[in-house]
XYZ file of C-alpha atoms in Angstrom:
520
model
C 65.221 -4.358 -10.233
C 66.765 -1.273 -10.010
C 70.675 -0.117 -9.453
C 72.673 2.440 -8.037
C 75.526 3.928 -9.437
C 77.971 1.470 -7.784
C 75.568 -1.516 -9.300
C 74.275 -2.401 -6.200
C 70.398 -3.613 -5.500
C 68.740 -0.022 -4.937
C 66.828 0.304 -1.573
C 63.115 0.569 -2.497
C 60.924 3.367 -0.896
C 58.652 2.154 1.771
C 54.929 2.275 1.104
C 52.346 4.058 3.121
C 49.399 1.998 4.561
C 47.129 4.360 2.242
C 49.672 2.917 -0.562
C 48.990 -0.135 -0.090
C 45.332 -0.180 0.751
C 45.252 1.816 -2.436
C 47.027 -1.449 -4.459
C 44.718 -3.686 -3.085
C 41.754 -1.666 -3.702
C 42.539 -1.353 -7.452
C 43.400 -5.255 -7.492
C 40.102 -5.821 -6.473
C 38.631 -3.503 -8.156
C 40.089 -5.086 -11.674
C 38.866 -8.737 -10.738
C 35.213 -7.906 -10.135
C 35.412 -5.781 -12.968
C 36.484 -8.855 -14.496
C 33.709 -10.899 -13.329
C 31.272 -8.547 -14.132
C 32.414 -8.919 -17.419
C 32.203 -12.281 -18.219
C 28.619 -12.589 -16.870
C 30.044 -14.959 -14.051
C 29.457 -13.814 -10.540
C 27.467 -12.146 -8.349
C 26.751 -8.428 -9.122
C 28.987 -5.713 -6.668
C 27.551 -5.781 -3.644
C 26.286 -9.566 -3.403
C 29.508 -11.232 -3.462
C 30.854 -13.968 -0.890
C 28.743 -14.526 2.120
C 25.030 -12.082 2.688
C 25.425 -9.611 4.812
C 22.546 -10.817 6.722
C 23.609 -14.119 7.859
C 26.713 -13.795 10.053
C 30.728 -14.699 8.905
C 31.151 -16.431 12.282
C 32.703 -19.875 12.017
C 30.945 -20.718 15.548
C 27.325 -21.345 15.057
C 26.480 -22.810 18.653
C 28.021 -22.063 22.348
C 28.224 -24.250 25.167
C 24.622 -23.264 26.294
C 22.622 -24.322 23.033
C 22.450 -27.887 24.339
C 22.618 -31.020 21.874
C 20.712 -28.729 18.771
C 19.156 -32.461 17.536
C 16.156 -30.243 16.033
C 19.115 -28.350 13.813
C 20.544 -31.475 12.615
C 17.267 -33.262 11.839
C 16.436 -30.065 9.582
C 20.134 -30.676 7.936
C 19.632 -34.270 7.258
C 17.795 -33.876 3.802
C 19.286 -30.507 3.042
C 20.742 -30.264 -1.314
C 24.096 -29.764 -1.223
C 25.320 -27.759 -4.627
C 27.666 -29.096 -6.490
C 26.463 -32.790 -5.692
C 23.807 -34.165 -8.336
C 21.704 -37.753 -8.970
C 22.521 -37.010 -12.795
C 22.928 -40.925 -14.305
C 25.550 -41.357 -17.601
C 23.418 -44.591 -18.320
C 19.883 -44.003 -18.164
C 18.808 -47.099 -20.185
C 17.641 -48.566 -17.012
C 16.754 -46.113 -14.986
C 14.786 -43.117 -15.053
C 17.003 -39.891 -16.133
C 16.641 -37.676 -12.757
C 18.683 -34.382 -12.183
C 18.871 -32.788 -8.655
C 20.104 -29.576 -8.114
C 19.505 -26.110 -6.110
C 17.881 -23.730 -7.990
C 20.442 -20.851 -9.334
C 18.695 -18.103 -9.066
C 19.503 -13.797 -9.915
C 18.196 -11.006 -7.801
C 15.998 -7.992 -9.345
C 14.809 -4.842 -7.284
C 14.426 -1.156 -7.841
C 16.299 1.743 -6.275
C 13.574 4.488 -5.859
C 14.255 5.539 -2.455
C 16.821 6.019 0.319
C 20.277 5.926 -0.257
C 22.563 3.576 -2.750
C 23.975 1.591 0.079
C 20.088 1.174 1.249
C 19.436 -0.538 -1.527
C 22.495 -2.756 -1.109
C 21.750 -3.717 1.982
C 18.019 -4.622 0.628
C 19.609 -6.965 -1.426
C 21.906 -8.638 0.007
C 19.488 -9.395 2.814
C 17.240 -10.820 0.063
C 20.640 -12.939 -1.003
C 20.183 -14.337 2.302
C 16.948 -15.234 2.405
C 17.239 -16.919 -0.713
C 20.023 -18.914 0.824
C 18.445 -19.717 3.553
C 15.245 -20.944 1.298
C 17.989 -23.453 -0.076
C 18.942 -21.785 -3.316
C 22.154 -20.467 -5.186
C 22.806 -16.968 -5.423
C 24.335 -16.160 -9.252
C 23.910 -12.370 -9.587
C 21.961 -9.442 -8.992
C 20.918 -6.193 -10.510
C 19.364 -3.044 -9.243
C 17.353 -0.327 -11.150
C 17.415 3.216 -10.269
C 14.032 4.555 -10.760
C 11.365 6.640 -9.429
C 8.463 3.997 -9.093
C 8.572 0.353 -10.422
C 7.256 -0.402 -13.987
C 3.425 -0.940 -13.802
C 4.448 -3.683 -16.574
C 7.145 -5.240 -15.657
C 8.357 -3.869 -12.483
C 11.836 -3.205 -13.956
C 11.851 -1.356 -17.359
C 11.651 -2.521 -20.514
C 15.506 -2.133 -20.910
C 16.384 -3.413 -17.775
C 14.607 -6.524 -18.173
C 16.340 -7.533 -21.535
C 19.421 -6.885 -19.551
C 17.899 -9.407 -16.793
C 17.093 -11.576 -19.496
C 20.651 -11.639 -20.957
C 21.713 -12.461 -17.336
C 20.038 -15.632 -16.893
C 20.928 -16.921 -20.034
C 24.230 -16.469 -19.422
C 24.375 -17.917 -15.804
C 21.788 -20.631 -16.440
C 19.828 -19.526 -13.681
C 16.402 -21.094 -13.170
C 14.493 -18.150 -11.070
C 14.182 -14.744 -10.706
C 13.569 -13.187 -7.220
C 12.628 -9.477 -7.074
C 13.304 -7.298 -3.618
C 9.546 -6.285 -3.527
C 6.087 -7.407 -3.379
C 4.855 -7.872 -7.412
C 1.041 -7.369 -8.267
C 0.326 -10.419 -10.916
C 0.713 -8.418 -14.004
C 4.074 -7.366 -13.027
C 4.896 -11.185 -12.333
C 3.193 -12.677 -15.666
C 5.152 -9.303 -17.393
C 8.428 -10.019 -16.237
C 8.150 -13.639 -16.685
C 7.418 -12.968 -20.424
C 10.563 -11.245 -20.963
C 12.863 -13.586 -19.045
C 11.518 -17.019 -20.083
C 11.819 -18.018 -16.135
C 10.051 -18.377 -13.230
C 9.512 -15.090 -11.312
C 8.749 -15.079 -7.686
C 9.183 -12.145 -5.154
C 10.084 -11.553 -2.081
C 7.042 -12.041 -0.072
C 6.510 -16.084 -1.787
C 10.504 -16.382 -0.746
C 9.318 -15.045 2.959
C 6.549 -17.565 2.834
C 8.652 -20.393 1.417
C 11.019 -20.006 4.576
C 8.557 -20.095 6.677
C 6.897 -23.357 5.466
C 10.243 -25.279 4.966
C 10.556 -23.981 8.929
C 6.956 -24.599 10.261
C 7.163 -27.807 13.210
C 4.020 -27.603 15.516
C 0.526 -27.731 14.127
C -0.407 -24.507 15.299
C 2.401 -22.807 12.928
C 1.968 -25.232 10.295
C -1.960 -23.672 10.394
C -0.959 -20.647 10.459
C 1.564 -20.500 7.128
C -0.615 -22.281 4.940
C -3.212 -19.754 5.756
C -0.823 -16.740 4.833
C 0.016 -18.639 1.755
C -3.268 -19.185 0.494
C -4.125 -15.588 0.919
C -1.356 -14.849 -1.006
C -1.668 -17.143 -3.648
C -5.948 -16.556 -4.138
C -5.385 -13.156 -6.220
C -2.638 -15.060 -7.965
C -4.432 -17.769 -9.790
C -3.953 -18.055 -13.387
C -6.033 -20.097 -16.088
C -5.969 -20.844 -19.723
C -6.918 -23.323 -21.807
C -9.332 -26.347 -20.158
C -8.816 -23.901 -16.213
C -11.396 -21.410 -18.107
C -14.167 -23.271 -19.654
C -17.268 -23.779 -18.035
C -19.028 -26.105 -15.482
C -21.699 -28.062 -17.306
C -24.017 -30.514 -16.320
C -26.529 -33.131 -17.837
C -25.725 -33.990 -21.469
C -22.087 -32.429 -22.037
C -22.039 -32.022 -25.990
C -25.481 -32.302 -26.850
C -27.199 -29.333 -28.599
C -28.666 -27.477 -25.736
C -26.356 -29.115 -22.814
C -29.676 -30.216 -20.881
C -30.700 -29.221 -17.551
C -27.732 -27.216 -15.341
C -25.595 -25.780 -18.531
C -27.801 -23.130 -18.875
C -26.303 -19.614 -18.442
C -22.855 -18.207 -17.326
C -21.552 -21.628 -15.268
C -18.924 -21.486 -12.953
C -15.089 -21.935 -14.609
C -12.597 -24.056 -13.342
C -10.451 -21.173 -11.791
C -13.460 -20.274 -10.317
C -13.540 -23.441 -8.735
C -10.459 -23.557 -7.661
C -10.542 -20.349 -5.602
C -14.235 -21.124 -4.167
C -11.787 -24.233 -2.811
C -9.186 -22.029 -1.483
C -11.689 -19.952 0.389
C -13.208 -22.713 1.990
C -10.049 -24.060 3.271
C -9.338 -20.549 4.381
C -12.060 -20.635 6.268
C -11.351 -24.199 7.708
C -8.055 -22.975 8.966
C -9.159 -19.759 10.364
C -11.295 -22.005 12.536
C -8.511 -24.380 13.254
C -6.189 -21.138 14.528
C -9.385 -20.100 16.649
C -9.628 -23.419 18.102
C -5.805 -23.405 19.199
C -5.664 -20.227 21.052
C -7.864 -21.066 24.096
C -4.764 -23.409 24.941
C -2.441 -20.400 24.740
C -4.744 -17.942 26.464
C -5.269 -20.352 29.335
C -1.765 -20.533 30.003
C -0.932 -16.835 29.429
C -4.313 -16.732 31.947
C -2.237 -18.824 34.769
C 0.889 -16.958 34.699
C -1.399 -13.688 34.926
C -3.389 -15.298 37.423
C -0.458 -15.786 39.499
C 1.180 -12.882 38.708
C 4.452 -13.988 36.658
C 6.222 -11.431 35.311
C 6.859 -11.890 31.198
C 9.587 -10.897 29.107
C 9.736 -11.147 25.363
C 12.493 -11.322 23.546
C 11.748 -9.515 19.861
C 13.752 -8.963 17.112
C 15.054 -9.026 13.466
C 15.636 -12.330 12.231
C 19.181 -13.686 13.160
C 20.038 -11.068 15.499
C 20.382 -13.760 18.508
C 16.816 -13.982 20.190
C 16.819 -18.039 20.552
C 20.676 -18.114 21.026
C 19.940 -15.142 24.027
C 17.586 -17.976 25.489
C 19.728 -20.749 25.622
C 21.830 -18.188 27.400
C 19.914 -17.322 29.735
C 17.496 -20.383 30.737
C 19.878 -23.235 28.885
C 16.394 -23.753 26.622
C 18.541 -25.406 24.377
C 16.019 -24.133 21.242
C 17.518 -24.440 17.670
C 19.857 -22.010 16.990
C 20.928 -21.684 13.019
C 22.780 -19.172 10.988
C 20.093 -18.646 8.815
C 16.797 -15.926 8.294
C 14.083 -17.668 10.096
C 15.485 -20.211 11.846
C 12.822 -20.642 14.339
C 9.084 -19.595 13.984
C 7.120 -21.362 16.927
C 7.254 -19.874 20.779
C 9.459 -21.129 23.584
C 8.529 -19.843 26.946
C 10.901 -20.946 29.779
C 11.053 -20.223 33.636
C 13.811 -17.225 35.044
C 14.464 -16.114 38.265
C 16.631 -13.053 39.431
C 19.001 -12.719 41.640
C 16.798 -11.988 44.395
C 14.393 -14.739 44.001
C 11.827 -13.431 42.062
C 10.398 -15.515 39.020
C 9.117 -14.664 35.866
C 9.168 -16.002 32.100
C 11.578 -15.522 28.935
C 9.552 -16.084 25.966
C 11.287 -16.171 22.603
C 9.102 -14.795 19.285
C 9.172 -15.225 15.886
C 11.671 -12.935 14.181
C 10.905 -10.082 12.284
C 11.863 -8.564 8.841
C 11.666 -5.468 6.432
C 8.158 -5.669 5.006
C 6.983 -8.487 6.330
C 4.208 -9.834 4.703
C 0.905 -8.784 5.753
C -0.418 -12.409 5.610
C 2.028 -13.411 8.054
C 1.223 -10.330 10.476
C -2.480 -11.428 10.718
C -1.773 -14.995 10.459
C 0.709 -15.232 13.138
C -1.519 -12.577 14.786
C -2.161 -15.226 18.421
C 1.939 -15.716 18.350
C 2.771 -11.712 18.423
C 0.327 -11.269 21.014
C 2.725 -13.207 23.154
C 4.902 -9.929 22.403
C 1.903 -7.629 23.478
C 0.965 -9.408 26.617
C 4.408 -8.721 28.264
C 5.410 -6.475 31.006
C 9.073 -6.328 29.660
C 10.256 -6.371 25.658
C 14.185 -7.041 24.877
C 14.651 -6.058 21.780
C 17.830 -7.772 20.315
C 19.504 -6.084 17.691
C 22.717 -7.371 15.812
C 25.321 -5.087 16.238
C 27.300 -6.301 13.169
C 24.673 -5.607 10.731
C 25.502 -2.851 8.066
C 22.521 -1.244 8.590
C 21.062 -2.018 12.730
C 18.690 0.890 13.006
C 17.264 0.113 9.637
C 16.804 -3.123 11.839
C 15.088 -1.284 14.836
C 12.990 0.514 12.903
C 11.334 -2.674 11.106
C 10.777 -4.043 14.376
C 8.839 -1.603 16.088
C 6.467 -1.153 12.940
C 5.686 -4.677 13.497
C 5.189 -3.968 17.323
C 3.035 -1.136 16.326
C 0.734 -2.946 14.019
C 0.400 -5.140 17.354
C -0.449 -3.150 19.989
C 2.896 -3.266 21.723
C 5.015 -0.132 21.407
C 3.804 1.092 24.971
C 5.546 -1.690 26.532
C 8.607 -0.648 28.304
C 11.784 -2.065 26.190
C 15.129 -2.657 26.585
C 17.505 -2.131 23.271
C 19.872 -5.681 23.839
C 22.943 -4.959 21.455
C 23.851 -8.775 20.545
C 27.291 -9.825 18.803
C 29.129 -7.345 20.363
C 32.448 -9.395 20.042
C 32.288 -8.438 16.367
C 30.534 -5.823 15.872
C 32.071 -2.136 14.612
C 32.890 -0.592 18.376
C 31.874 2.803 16.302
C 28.607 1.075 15.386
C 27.880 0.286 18.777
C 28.805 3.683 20.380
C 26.533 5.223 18.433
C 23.148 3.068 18.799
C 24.422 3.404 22.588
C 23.758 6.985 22.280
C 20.805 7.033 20.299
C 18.680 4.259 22.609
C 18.755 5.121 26.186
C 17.822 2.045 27.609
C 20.150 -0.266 26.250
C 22.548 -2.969 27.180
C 25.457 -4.526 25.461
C 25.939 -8.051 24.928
C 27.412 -11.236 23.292
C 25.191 -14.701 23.667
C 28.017 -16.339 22.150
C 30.718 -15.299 24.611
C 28.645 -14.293 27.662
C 29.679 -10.750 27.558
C 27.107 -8.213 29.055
C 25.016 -10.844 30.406
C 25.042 -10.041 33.915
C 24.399 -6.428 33.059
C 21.336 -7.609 31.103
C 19.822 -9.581 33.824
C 20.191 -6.868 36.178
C 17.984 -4.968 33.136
C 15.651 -7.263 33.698
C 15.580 -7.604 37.885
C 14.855 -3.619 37.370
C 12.625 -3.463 34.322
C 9.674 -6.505 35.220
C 6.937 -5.419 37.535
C 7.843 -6.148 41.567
C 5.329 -6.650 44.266
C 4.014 -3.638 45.338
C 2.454 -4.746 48.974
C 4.682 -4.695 52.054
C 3.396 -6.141 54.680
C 4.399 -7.005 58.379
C 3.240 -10.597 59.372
C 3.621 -13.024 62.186
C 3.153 -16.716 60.875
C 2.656 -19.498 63.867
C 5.026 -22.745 64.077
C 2.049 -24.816 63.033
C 1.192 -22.746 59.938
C 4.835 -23.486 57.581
C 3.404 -23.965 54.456
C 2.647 -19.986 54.848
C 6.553 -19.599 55.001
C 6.829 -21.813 52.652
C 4.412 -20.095 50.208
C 6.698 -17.002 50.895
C 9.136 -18.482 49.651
C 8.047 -18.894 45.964
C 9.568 -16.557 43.143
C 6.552 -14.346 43.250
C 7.155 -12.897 47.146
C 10.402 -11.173 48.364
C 10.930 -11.508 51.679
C 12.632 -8.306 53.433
C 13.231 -10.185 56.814
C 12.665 -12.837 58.648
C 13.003 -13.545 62.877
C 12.295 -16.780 64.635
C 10.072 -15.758 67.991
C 8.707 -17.423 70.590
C 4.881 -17.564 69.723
C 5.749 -17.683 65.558
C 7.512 -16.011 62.723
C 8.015 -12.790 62.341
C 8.462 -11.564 58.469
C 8.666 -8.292 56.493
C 7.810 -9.006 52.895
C 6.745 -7.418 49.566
C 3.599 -9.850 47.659
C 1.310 -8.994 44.842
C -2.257 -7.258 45.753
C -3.666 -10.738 45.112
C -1.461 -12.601 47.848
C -1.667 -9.846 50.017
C -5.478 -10.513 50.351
C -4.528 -14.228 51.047
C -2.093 -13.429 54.164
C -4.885 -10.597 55.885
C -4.965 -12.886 59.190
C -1.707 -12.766 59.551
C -0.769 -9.613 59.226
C 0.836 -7.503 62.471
C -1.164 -4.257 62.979
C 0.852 -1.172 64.869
């Protein structure tokens, strides 16, 4: 403490707020430097919670219903820290649990260094959400990946050094690896390796309910895994028949044979094949109900968009679904189509997609080909974006590649900023100035809402056909047909030989109501 020339306490300068943002920057600054040291940690820029999976404490509003799907997913879920280890295992079998502790790996070779942070801490989340335990993470700056190794040769001994020193289990690299690159990498570490289209995959099949998606993942799987196989030892010797050890084998050992890897992928073809059919099978029962609502003229609306921006929570909003809503990358895969109607009667359906994601894996595009169609079939796309994300037209653009590679980017669309209650109010002036059709919203507090159905009562198709018609007393179930979401009746007077109406109906209707109809 310091004194004055009297002896008294001297009064201490006040600091600026630049001061002291300036202290707490350098404290902060010290302790991860102090964490990087030690080899404890995550790596700068994957610390605390991802980026990708939200920092609210509220997971569900009032509108996403009793969420029994969410805590039937929970109910076998590891929890770290918490293992089956035994201290006497004279008895019984010696069995360790535990999540696997894994370290991040990509490669910096485009775009801009907070690009690649964002890359990787979204791959921190999706290895959370695939049940794991994020340790640390390291990022090479290079022109093109290793054709080796993916990383190079220096960066992998680094990688190396890493895992031995946080006992992690797995490696996950930010990119799709050919299998040399994998079998490479996984020399030099002494790990397993897995990228991030098998972490995409695993999601999805730890997610997967109905049959159809279920179908539909292993298929993407296999395709993945087929150029992937690897043999050695007993995997590459050959198919023989007859007499097996004989000089001469006998009849069928003759020639080349067929190896056991060989084997193995004529078996994953054929069950390729087999599920190919099964997906075939399933979508008459889609199309035929995609046929009705056409048939009658429904108005759809699809609701697309990167993984946990809001989509299902945006449902339960609007239609009370009451889908499962999760703070985590994939939370829902199948299709939920529920029943709207606008303010003014008219009725059409919300139908909630599975979520998209930078480079998603081709396998999953083709395979989930029937469910995106959903998505290309509608007369109305809201895009949800989350407005809190670091990086939301990286976002945007991800999506409507995917909506490209499906035949949907002619749709009209509505750009639905979600999480508005915490997102950057900078942030979200600017995407409001760069998408002109746009509306700004919170599913979690109801903000915007109203503002967003309106979007909708003006975006979906309207009928078209006004007519004039005078309905007798005895003929009600006309009126009553007029009724329905699909008509919007303009007027309506009660006269003495029947009812006189001015409505709007679809071309197909209008066909229905010709006798009716009041000519001059």
């Amino acid at each position: 403490m310091t004194t004055n020339s009297k002896g008294q306490p001297a009064q201490e300068p006040e600091m600026s707020q630049e001061e002291i943002q300036a202290v707490i920057d350098r404290i902060l600054s010290k302790d991860q430097a102090a964490r990087t040291k030690t080899g404890s940690g995550p790596a700068p820029g994957i610390g605390g919670r991802a980026q990708a999976i939200s920092a609210l404490d509220a997971e569900h509003s009032e509108f996403d219903g009793d969420q029994q799907d969410l805590e039937e997913r929970r109910a076998l879920r590891r929890v770290a820290g918490l293992s089956t280890e035994l201290e006497d295992v004279t008895e019984v079998e010696y069995r360790q649990l535990r999540l696997e502790r894994v370290v991040l790996a990509g490669v910096w070779s485009e775009g801009t260094a907070e690009d690649a942070d964002n890359s990787l801490r979204e791959l921190a989340a999706l290895a959370e959400t695939a049940g794991s335990e994020v340790l640390d993470g390291v990022v090479q700056r290079r022109l093109k990946p290793d054709p080796g190794t993916f990383l190079g040769s220096g960066k992998a001994q680094e990688l190396r050094d890493i895992v031995t020193a946080t006992g992690a289990d797995t490696v996950i690299v930010d990119s799709e690896l050919a299998p040399s690159q994998r079998r490479g990498l996984e020399d030099i570490v002494k790990v397993k390796v897995i990228d991030r289209t098998a972490l995409i995959l695993d999601i999805f099949a730890q997610h997967a309910k109905s049959r159809e998606g279920k179908a539909q993942v292993e298929l993407a799987q296999l395709e993945y895994l087929l150029p992937r196989l690897r043999g050695w030892g007993e995997s590459m010797s050959r198919q023989a028949g007859g007499r097996v050890g004989v000089a001469g084998g006998g009849i069928g050992s003759r020639g080349p044979g067929e190896t056991k890897i060989e084997l193995d992928r004529r078996r994953i073809r054929t069950r390729m094949a087999k599920l190919r059919r099964e997906i075939k099978a399933m979508q008459p029962a889609r199309e035929t109900k995609r046929a009705n609502r056409k048939r009658n003229a429904v108005p759809s609306v699809a609701i697309v968009g990167y993984t946990n921006a809001g989509k299902s929570s945006l449902l339960n909003r609007l239609t009370n679904a009451g889908v499962l809503v999760e703070n985590a990358l994939f939370a829902t895969l199948d299709p939920t189509v529920r029943h709207a109607t606008t303010a003014d009667g008219l009725g059409y359906t919300l139908t909630d997609t599975v979520g998209f994601v930078r480079s998603l894996p081709t396998q999953l595009v083709e395979a989930f080909r029937s469910t995106l169609e959903e998505a290309a079939d509608a007369d109305l796309i809201l895009h949800v974006v989350d407005a809190s994300h670091p990086d939301p037209e990286g976002q945007i653009a991800a999506v409507r590649q995917v909506l490209a590679e499906v035949d949907a980017r002619k749709i009209p669309e509505i750009i639905v900023l979600n999480k508005a209650d915490v997102a950057d109010p900078f942030t979200v002036e600017r995407l409001r100035l760069r998408e002109k059709h746009h509306v700004v919203v919170s599913a979690r507090t109801g903000q915007g809402i109203e503002q967003l159905l309106a979007a909708i009562s003006d975006g979906i198709p309207r009928p078209r056909v006004r007519l004039d018609l005078l309905v007798p007393y005895n003929r009600g179930d006309v009126v009553s047909r007029l009724h329905e979401p699909d008509a919007e009746i303009l007027s309506m007077e009660h006269l003495e030989n029947g009812t006189r109406l001015a409505v709007m109906v679809r071309e197909g209707l209008a066909a229905e109501l010709e006798p009716f109809i009041v000519h001059g």
